[in-house]
Short mmCIF file of C-alpha atoms and ligand atoms in Angstrom, two decimals:
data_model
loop_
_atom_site.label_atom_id
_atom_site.label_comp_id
_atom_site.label_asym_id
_atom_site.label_seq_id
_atom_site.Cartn_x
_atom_site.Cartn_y
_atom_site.Cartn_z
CA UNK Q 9 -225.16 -144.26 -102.70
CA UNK Q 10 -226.63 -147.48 -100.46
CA UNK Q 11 -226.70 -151.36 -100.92
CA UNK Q 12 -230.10 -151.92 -101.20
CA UNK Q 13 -231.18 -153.20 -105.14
CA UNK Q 14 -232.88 -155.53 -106.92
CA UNK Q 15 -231.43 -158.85 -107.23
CA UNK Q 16 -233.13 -161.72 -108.98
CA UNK Q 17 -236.70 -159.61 -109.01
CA UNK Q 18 -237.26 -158.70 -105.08
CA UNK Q 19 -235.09 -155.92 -103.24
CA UNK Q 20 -231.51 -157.11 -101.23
CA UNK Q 21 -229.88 -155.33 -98.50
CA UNK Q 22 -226.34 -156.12 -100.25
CA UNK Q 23 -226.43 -159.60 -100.59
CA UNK Q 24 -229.36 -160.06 -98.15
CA UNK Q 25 -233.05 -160.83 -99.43
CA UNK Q 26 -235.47 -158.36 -97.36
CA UNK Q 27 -238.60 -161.23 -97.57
CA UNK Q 28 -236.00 -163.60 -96.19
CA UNK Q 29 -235.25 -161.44 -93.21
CA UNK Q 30 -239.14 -161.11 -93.02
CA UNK Q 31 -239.32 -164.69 -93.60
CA UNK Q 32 -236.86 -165.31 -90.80
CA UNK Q 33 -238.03 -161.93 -88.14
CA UNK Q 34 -241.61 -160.88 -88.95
CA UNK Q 35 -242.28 -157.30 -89.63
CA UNK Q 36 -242.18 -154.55 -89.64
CA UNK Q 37 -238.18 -154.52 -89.18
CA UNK Q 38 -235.71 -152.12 -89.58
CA UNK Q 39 -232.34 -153.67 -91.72
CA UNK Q 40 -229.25 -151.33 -92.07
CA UNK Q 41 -226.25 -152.25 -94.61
CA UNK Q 42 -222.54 -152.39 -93.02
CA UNK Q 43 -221.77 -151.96 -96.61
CA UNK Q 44 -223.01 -148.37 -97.10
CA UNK Q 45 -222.16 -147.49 -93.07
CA UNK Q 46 -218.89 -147.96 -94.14
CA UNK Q 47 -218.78 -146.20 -97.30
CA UNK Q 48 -220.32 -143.26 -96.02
CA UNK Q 49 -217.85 -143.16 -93.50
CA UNK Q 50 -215.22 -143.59 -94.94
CA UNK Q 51 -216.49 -141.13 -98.09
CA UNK Q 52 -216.61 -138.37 -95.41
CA UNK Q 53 -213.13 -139.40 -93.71
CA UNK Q 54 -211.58 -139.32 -97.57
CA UNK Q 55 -213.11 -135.70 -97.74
CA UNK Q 56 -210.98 -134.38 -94.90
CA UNK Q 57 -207.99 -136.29 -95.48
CA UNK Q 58 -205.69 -133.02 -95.59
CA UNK Q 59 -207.12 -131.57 -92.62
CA UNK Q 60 -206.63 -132.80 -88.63
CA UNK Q 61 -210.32 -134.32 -88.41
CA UNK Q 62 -211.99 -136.18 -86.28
CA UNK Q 63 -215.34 -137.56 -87.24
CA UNK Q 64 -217.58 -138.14 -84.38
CA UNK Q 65 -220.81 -139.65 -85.35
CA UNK Q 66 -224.07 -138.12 -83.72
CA UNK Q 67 -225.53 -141.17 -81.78
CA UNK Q 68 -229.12 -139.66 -82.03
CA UNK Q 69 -229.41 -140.10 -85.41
CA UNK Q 70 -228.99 -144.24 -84.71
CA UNK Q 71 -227.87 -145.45 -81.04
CA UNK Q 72 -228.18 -149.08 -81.91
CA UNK Q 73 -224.62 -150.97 -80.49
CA UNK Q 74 -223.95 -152.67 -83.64
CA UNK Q 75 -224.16 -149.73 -85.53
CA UNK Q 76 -221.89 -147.74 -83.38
CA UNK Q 77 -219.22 -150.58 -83.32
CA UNK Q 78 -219.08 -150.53 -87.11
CA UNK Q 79 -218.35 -146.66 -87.12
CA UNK Q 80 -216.09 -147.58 -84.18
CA UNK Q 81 -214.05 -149.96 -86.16
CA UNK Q 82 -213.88 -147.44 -88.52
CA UNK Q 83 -212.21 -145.22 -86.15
CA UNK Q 84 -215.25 -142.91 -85.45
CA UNK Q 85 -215.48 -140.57 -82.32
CA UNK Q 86 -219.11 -140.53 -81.12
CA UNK Q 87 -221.11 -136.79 -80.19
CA UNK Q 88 -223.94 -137.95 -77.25
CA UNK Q 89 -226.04 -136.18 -75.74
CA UNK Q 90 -227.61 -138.22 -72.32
CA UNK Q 91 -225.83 -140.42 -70.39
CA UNK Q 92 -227.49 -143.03 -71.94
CA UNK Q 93 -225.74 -142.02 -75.32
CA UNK Q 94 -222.69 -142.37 -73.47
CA UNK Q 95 -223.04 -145.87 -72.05
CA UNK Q 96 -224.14 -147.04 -75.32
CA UNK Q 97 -221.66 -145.77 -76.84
CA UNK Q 98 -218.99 -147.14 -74.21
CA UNK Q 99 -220.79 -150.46 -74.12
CA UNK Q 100 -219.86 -150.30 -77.92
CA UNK Q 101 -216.05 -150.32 -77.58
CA UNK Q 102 -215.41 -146.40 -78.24
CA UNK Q 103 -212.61 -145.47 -76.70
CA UNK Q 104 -213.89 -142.20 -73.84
CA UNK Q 105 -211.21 -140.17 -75.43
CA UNK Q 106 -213.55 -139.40 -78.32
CA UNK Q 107 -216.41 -138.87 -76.96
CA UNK Q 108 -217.48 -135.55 -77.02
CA UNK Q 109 -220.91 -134.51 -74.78
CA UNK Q 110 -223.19 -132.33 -76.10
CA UNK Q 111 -226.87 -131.25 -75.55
CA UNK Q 112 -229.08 -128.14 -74.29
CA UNK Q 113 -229.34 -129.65 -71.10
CA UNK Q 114 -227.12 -131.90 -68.94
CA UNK Q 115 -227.81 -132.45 -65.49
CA UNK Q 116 -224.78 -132.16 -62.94
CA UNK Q 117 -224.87 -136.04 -62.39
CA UNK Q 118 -224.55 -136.71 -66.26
CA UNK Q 119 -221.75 -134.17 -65.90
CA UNK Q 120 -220.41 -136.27 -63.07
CA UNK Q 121 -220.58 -139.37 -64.97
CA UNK Q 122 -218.85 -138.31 -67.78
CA UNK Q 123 -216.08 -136.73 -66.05
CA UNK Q 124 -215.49 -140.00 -64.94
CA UNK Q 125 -215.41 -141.93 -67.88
CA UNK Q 126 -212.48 -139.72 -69.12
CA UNK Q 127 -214.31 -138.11 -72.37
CA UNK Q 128 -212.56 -135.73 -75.07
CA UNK Q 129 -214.71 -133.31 -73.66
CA UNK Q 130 -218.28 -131.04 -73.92
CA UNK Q 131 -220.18 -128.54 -75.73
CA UNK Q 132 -221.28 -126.17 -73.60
CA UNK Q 133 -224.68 -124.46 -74.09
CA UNK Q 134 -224.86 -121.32 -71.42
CA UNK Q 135 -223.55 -119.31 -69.05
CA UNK Q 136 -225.38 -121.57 -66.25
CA UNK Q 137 -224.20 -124.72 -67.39
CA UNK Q 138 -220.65 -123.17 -68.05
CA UNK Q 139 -220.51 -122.57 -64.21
CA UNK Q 140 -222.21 -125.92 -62.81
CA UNK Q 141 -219.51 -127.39 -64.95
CA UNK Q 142 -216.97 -125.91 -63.25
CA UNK Q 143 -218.24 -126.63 -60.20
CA UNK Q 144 -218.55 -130.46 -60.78
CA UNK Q 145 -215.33 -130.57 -62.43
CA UNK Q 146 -213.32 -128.55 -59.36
CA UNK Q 147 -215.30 -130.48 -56.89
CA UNK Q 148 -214.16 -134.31 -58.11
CA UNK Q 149 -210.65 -132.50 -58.55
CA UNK Q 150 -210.68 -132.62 -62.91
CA UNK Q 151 -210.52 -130.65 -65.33
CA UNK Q 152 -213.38 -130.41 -67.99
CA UNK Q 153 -212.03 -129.82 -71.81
CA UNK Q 154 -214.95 -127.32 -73.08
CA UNK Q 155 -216.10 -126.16 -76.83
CA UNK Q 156 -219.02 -123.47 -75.99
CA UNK Q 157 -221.66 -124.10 -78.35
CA UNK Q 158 -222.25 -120.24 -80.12
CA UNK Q 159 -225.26 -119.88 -81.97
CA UNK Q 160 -224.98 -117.71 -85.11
CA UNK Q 161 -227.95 -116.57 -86.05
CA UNK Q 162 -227.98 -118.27 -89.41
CA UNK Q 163 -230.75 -119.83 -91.93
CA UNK Q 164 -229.65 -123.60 -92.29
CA UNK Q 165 -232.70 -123.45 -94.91
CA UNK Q 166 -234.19 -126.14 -93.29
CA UNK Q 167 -237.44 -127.59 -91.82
CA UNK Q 168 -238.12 -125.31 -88.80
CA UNK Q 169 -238.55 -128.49 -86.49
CA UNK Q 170 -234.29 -129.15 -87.29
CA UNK Q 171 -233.23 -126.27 -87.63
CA UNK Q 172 -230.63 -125.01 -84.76
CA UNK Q 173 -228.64 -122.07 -85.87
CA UNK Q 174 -231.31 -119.22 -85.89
CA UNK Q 175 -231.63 -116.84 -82.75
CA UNK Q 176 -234.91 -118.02 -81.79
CA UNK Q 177 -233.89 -121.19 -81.60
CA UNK Q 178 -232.69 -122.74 -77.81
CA UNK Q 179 -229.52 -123.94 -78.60
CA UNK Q 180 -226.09 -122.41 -77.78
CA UNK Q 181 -225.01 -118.54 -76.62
CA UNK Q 182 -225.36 -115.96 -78.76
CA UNK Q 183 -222.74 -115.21 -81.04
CA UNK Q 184 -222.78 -111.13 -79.47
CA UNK Q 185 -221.86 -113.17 -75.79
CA UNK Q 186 -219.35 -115.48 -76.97
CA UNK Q 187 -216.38 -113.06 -76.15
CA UNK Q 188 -217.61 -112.21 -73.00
CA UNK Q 189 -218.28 -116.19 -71.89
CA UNK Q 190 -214.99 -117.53 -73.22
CA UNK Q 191 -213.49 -114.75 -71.03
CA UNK Q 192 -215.42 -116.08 -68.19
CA UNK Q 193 -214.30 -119.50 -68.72
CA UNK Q 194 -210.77 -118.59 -69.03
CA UNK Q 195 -211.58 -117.47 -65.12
CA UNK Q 196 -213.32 -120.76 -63.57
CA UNK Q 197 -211.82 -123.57 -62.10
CA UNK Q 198 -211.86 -126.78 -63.54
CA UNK Q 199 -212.68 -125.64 -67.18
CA UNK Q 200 -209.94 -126.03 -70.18
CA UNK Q 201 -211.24 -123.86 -72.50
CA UNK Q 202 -210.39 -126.43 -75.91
CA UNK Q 203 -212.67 -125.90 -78.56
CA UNK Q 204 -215.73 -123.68 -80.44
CA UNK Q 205 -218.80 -125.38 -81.97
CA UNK Q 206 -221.56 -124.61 -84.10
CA UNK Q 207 -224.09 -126.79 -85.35
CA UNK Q 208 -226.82 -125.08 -87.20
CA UNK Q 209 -229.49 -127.53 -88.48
CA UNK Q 210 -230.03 -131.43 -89.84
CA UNK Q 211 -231.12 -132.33 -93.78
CA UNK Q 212 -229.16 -129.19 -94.68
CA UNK Q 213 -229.16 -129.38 -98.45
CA UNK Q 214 -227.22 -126.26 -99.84
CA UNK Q 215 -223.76 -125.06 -99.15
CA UNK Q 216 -224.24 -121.46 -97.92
CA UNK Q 217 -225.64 -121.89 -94.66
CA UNK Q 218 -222.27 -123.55 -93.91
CA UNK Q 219 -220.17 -120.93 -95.82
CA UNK Q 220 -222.02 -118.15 -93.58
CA UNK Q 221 -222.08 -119.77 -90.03
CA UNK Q 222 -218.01 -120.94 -90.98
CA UNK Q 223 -217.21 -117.69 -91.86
CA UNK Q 224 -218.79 -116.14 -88.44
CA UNK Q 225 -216.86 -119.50 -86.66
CA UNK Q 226 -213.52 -118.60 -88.25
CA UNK Q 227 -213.79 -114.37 -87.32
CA UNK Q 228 -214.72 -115.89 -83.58
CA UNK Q 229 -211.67 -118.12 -83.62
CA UNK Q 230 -209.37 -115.31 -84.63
CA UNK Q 231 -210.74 -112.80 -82.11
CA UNK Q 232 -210.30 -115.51 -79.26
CA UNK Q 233 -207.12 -115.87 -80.50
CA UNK Q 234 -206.27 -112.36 -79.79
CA UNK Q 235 -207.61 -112.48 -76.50
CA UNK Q 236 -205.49 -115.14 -75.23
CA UNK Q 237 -207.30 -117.82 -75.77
CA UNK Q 238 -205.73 -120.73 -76.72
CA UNK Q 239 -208.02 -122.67 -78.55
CA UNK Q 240 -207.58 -126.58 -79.90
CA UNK Q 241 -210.62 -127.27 -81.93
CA UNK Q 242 -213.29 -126.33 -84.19
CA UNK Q 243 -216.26 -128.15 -84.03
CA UNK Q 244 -218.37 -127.75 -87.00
CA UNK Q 245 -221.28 -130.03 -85.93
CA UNK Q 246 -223.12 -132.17 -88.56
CA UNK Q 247 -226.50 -131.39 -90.38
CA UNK Q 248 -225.33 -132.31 -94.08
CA UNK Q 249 -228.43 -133.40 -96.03
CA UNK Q 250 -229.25 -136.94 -97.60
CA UNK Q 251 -231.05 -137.59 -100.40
CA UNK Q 252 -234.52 -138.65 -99.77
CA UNK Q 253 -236.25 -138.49 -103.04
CA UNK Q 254 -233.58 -140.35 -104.78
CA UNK Q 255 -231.06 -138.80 -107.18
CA UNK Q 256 -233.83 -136.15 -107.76
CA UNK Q 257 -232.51 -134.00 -104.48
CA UNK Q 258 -228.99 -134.74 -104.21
CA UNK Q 259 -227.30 -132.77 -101.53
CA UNK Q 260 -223.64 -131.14 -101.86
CA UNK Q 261 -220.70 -134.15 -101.79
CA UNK Q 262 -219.15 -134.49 -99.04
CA UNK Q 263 -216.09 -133.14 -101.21
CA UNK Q 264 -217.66 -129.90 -101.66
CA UNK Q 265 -218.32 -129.66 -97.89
CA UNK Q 266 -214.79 -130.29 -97.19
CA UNK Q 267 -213.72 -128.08 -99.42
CA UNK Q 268 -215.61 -124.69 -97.69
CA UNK Q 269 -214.52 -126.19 -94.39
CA UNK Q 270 -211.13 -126.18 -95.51
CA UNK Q 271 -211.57 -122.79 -97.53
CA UNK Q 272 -212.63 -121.25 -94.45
CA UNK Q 273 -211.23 -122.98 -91.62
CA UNK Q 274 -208.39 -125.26 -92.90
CA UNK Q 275 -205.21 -122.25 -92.15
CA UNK Q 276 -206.18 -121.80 -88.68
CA UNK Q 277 -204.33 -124.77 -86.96
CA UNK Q 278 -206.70 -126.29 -85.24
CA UNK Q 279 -208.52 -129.72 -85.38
CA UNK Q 280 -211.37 -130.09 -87.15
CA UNK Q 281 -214.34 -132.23 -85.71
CA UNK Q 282 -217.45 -133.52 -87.23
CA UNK Q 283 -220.55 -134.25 -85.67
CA UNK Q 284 -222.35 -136.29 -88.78
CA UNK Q 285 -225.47 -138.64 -88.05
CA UNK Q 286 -227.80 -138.59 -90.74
CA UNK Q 287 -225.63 -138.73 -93.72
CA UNK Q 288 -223.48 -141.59 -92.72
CA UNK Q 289 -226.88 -143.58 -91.33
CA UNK Q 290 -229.54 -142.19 -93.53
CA UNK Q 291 -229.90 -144.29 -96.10
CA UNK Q 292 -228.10 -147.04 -94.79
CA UNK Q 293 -231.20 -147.89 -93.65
CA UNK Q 294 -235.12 -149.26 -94.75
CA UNK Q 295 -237.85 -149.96 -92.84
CA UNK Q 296 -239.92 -153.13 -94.09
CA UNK Q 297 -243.65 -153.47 -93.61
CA UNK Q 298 -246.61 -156.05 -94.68
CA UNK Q 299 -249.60 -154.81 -96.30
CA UNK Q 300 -252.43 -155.49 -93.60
CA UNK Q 301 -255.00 -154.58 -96.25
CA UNK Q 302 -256.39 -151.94 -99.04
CA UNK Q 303 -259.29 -150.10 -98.18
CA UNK Q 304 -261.04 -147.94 -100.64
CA UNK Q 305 -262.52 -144.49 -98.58
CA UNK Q 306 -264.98 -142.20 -100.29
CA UNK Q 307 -262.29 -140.38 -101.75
CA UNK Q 308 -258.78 -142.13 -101.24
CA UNK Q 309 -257.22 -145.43 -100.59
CA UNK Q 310 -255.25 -146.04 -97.74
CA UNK Q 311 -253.37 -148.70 -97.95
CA UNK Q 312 -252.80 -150.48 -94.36
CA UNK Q 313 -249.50 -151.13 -93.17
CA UNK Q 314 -248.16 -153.14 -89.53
CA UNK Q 315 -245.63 -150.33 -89.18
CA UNK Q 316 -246.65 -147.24 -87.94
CA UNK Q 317 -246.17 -143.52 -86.92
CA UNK Q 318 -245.01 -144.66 -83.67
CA UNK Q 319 -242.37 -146.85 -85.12
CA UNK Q 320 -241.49 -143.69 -88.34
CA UNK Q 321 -242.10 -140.76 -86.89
CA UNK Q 322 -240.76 -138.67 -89.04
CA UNK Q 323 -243.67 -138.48 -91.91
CA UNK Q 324 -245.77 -137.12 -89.68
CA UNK Q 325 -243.80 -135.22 -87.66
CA UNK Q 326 -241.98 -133.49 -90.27
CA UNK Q 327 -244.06 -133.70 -93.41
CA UNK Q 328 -241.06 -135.75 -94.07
CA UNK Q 329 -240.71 -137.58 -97.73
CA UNK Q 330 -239.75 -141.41 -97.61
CA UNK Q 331 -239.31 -143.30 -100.81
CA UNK Q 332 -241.64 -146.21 -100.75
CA UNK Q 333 -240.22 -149.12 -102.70
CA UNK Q 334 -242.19 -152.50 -103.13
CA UNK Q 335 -239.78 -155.66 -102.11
CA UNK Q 336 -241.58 -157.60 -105.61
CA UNK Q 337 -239.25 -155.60 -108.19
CA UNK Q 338 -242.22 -156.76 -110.69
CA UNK Q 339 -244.71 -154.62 -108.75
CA UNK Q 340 -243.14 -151.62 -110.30
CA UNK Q 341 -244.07 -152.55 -113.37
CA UNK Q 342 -247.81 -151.75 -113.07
CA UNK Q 343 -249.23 -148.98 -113.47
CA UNK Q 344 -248.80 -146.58 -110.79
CA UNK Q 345 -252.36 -145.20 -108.62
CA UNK Q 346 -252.91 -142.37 -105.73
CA UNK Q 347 -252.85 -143.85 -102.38
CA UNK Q 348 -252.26 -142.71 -98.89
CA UNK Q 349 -249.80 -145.49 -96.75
CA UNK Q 350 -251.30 -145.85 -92.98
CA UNK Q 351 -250.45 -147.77 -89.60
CA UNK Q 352 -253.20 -149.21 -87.33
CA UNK Q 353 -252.74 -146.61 -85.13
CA UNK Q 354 -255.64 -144.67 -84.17
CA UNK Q 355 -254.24 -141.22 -85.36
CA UNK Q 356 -255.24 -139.27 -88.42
CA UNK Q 357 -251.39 -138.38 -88.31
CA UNK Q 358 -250.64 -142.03 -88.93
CA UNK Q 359 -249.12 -142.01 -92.28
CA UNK Q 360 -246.14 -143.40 -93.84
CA UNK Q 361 -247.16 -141.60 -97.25
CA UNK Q 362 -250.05 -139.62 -98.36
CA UNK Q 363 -251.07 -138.97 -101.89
CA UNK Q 364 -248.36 -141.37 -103.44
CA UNK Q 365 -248.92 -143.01 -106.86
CA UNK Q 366 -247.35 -146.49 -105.88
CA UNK Q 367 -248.29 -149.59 -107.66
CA UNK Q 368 -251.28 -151.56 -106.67
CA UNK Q 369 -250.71 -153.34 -103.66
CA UNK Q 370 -252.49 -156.34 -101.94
CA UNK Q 371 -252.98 -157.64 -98.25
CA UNK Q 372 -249.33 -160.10 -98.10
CA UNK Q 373 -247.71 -157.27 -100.28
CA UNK Q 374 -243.77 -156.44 -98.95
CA UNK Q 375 -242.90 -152.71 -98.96
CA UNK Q 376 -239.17 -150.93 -98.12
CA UNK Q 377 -239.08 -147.46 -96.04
CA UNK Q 378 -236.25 -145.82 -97.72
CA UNK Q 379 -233.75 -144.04 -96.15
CA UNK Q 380 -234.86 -144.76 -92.53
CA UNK Q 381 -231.51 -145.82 -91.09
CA UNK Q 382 -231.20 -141.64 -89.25
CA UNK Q 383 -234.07 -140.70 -86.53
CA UNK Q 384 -236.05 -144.13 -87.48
CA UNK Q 385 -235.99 -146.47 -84.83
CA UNK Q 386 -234.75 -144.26 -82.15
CA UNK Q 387 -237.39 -142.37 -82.39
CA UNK Q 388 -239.81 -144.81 -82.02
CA UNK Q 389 -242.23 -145.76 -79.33
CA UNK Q 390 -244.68 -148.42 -77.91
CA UNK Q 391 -247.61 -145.66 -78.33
CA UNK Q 392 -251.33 -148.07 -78.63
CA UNK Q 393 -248.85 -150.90 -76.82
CA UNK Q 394 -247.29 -151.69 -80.29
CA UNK Q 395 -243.80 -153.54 -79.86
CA UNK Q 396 -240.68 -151.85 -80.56
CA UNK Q 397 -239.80 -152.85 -84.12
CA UNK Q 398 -236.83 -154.98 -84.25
CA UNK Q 399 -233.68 -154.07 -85.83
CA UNK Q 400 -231.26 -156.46 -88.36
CA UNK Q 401 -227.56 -155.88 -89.73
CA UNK Q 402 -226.88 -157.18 -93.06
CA UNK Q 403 -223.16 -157.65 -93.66
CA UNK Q 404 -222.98 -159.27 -97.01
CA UNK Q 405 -224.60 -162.36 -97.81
CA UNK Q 406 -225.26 -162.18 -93.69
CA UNK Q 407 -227.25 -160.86 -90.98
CA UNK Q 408 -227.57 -160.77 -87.75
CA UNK Q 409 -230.50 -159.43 -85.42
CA UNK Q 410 -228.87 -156.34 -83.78
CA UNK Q 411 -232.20 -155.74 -81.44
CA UNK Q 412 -235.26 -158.93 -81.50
CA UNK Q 413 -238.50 -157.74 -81.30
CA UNK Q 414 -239.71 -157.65 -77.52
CA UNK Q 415 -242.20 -160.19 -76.39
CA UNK Q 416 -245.52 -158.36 -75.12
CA UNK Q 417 -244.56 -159.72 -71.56
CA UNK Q 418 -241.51 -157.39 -71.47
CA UNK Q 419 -244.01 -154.49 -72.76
CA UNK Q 420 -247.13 -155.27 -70.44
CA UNK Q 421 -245.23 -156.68 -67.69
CA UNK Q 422 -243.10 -153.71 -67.28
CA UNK Q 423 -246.05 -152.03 -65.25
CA UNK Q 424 -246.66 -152.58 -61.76
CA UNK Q 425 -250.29 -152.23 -59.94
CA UNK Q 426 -249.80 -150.15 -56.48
CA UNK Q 427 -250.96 -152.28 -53.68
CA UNK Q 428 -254.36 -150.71 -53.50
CA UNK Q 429 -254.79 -152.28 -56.82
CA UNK Q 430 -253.57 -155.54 -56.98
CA UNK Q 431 -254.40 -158.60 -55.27
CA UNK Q 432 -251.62 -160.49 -54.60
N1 LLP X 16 -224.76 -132.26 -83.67
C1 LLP X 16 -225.77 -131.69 -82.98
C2 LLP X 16 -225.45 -130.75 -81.92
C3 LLP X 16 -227.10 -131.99 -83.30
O1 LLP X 16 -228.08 -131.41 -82.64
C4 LLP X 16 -227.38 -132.91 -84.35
C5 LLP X 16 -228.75 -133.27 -84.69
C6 LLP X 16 -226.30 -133.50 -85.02
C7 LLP X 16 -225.01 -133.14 -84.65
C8 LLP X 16 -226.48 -134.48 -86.14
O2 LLP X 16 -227.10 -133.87 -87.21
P1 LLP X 16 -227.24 -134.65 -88.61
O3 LLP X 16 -225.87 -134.80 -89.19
O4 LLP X 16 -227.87 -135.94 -88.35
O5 LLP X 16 -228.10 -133.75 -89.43
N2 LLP X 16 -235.16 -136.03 -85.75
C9 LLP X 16 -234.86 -135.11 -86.84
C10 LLP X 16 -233.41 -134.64 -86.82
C11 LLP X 16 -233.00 -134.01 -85.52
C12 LLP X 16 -231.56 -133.57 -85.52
C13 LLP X 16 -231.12 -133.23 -84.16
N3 LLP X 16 -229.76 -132.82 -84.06
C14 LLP X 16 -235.23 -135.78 -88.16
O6 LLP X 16 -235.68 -136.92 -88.16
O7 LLP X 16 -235.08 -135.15 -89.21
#
């Protein structure tokens, strides 16, 4: 469920006009809703009331400060992966102590770094990584709190671009190795074995993949258990699904997500924690963008948009369906024709929708980007010197620019000519 709906004939972010927030910040701008931030949240946190849980909300999915001090508020944890993650997500108010650090690939300084800071603690990736950490940690004279990241071997039924869990993929040790690490760790200075995690895939939409790579979690747990080792945590990761396509593909509740967790996990004594991003951002989030103009091609029309693949990249990236609503509620009243929505960039890629009956639409025309709040603007880029698009928080009947659009001297003048170049 979000905040975004028709009031009064043209499309609110709760009780926000979007074509006064374009009035007010040009487009194309992102808007997010505190309103459905927090009800996602706290949907989730209701879920796993009855078990020790602590949700820690995957940066990636939307690293903006005044997002991540809403979840904070909220009591959210935060999962980052860079040390950039990690100062934004200090620089938001979240307390270090729940903070966990995850990733395929952290350098010893960003190991460094967060040692220093104090955080809950990392997912560990590989044998390699197991050891440098060890050797940072006993070297500053601290001891690094460590989940090893196992990778099942498990269809999260997903597109092959997100998903994790498989054995092909690059993340985490195999699940045949995880014995042997743990018992490896248990030897190295400056490593507190704490926790296992498992994260098998994003836009996860059915609840067996998590029934199958919980059950293998849960046998792993046990046999650690056996061994010695005294374990803390289960970390489950995130990858629950959103619905992009409306209520046509509505993933499992949170409820019923809880409830296999709990099935499989909840007798074991040990905290649960949650690494969610999309499904507490997803569609907490739109993406608004002007017609440019219509253009009628020998076979199509493409209707021209100012936002672009650079600033969605998911559409083309990941064949990705985004609900394209117009901001004019009476719009939707037409009758409906074929049309492909395109940026300006110079990229056949460049599309926002292909083959989409939307209403007609005109040059001036306001459109909303559903469900763009998750991997939207933080994926974006400045590719054919386009400005980041700006980002707004609606919180009621206000909002608040959370990121302005850059001017194009902070683009442009970012460069610097090398002296045989210039002639200053
Ligand atoms: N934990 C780990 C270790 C992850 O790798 C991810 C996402 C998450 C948690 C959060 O997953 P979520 O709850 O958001 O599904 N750019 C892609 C998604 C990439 C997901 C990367 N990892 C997209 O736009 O679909």
């Amino acid at each position: 469920m979000h905040h975004f709906t028709y009031k009064s004939g043209t499309l609110h972010a709760e009780d926000v006009s979007l074509a006064a927030i374009a009035d007010a910040v040009g487009t194309p701008f992102y808007a997010y809703s505190t309103a459905t931030l927090e009800r996602h949240y706290q949907v989730l946190a209701h879920a796993f009331r009855d078990l020790d849980a602590l949700i820690c909300f995957a940066v990636k999915a939307n690293s903006n400060q005044a997002v991540l001090a809403t979840m904070a508020r909220l009591g959210a944890g935060m999962d980052v992966v860079s040390e950039g993650e990690l100062r934004r997500a200090r620089a938001a108010g979240v307390p270090a102590s729940k903070i966990i650090f995850a990733g395929v690939g952290k350098t010893r300084a960003e190991m460094a770094y967060a040692l220093s800071e104090g955080i809950h603690g990392f997912n560990v990736e590989s044998e390699p990584e197991l050891i440098a950490l060890s050797e940072v940690a006993s070297g500053l004279g601290q001891t690094a709190s460590v989940a090893l990241r196992v990778n099942p071997d498990v269809d999260a039924k997903t597109h092959a671009k997100i998903s994790t869990g498989k054995s092909e993929n690059k993340f985490g040790v195999p699940y045949s190795d995880a014995r042997e690490l743990y018992a490896l760790g248990a030897t190295l200075p400056g490593i507190k074995l704490s926790g296992i995690h498992m994260h098998i895939g994003s836009q996860i939409t059915e609840l067996q993949p998590f029934r199958d790579a919980f059950g293998l979690l849960r046998a792993l747990a046990l046999q650690l258990k056996s061994d010695g080792i005294a374990l803390e945590h289960l970390d489950i990761g995130g990858g629950l699904g959103v619905p992009y396509r409306g209520t046509n593909d509505m993933p499992p509740h949170p409820d019923a997500y809880a409830a296999v967790v709990t099935e499989l996990l909840g007798d074991l004594g040990l905290k649960i924690v949650l690494e969610p991003g999309r499904m507490i951002v997803g569609n907490a989030g739109v993406l608004v963008t002007c017609v440019i103009a219509v253009k009628e091609g020998a076979d199509k029309t493409f209707t021209i948009v100012d936002a672009a693949m650079n600033d969605l990249l998911r559409p083309t990236l990941y064949e990705a369906h985004h609900d394209i609503w117009p901001l004019a509620e009476g719009k939707s009243a037409m009758a409906p024709v074929q049309q492909d929505v395109v940026g300006p960039v110079c990229e056949t890629g460049d599309y926002l929708a292909q083959d989409r009956a939307l209403p007609p639409l005109v040059s001036g025309d306001l459109l909303a980007v559903m469900t763009a709040g998750a991997y939207g603007a933080v994926m974006a880029s400045t590719y054919n010197t386009r400005l980041l698009v700006p980002e707004v928080l609606v919180n009621g009947d206000v909002f608040a620019v959370v990121r302005p659009r850059p001017s194009y001297d902070d683009l442009i003048g970012a460069d610097r000519l090398p002296p045989w170049l210039s002639n200053a």
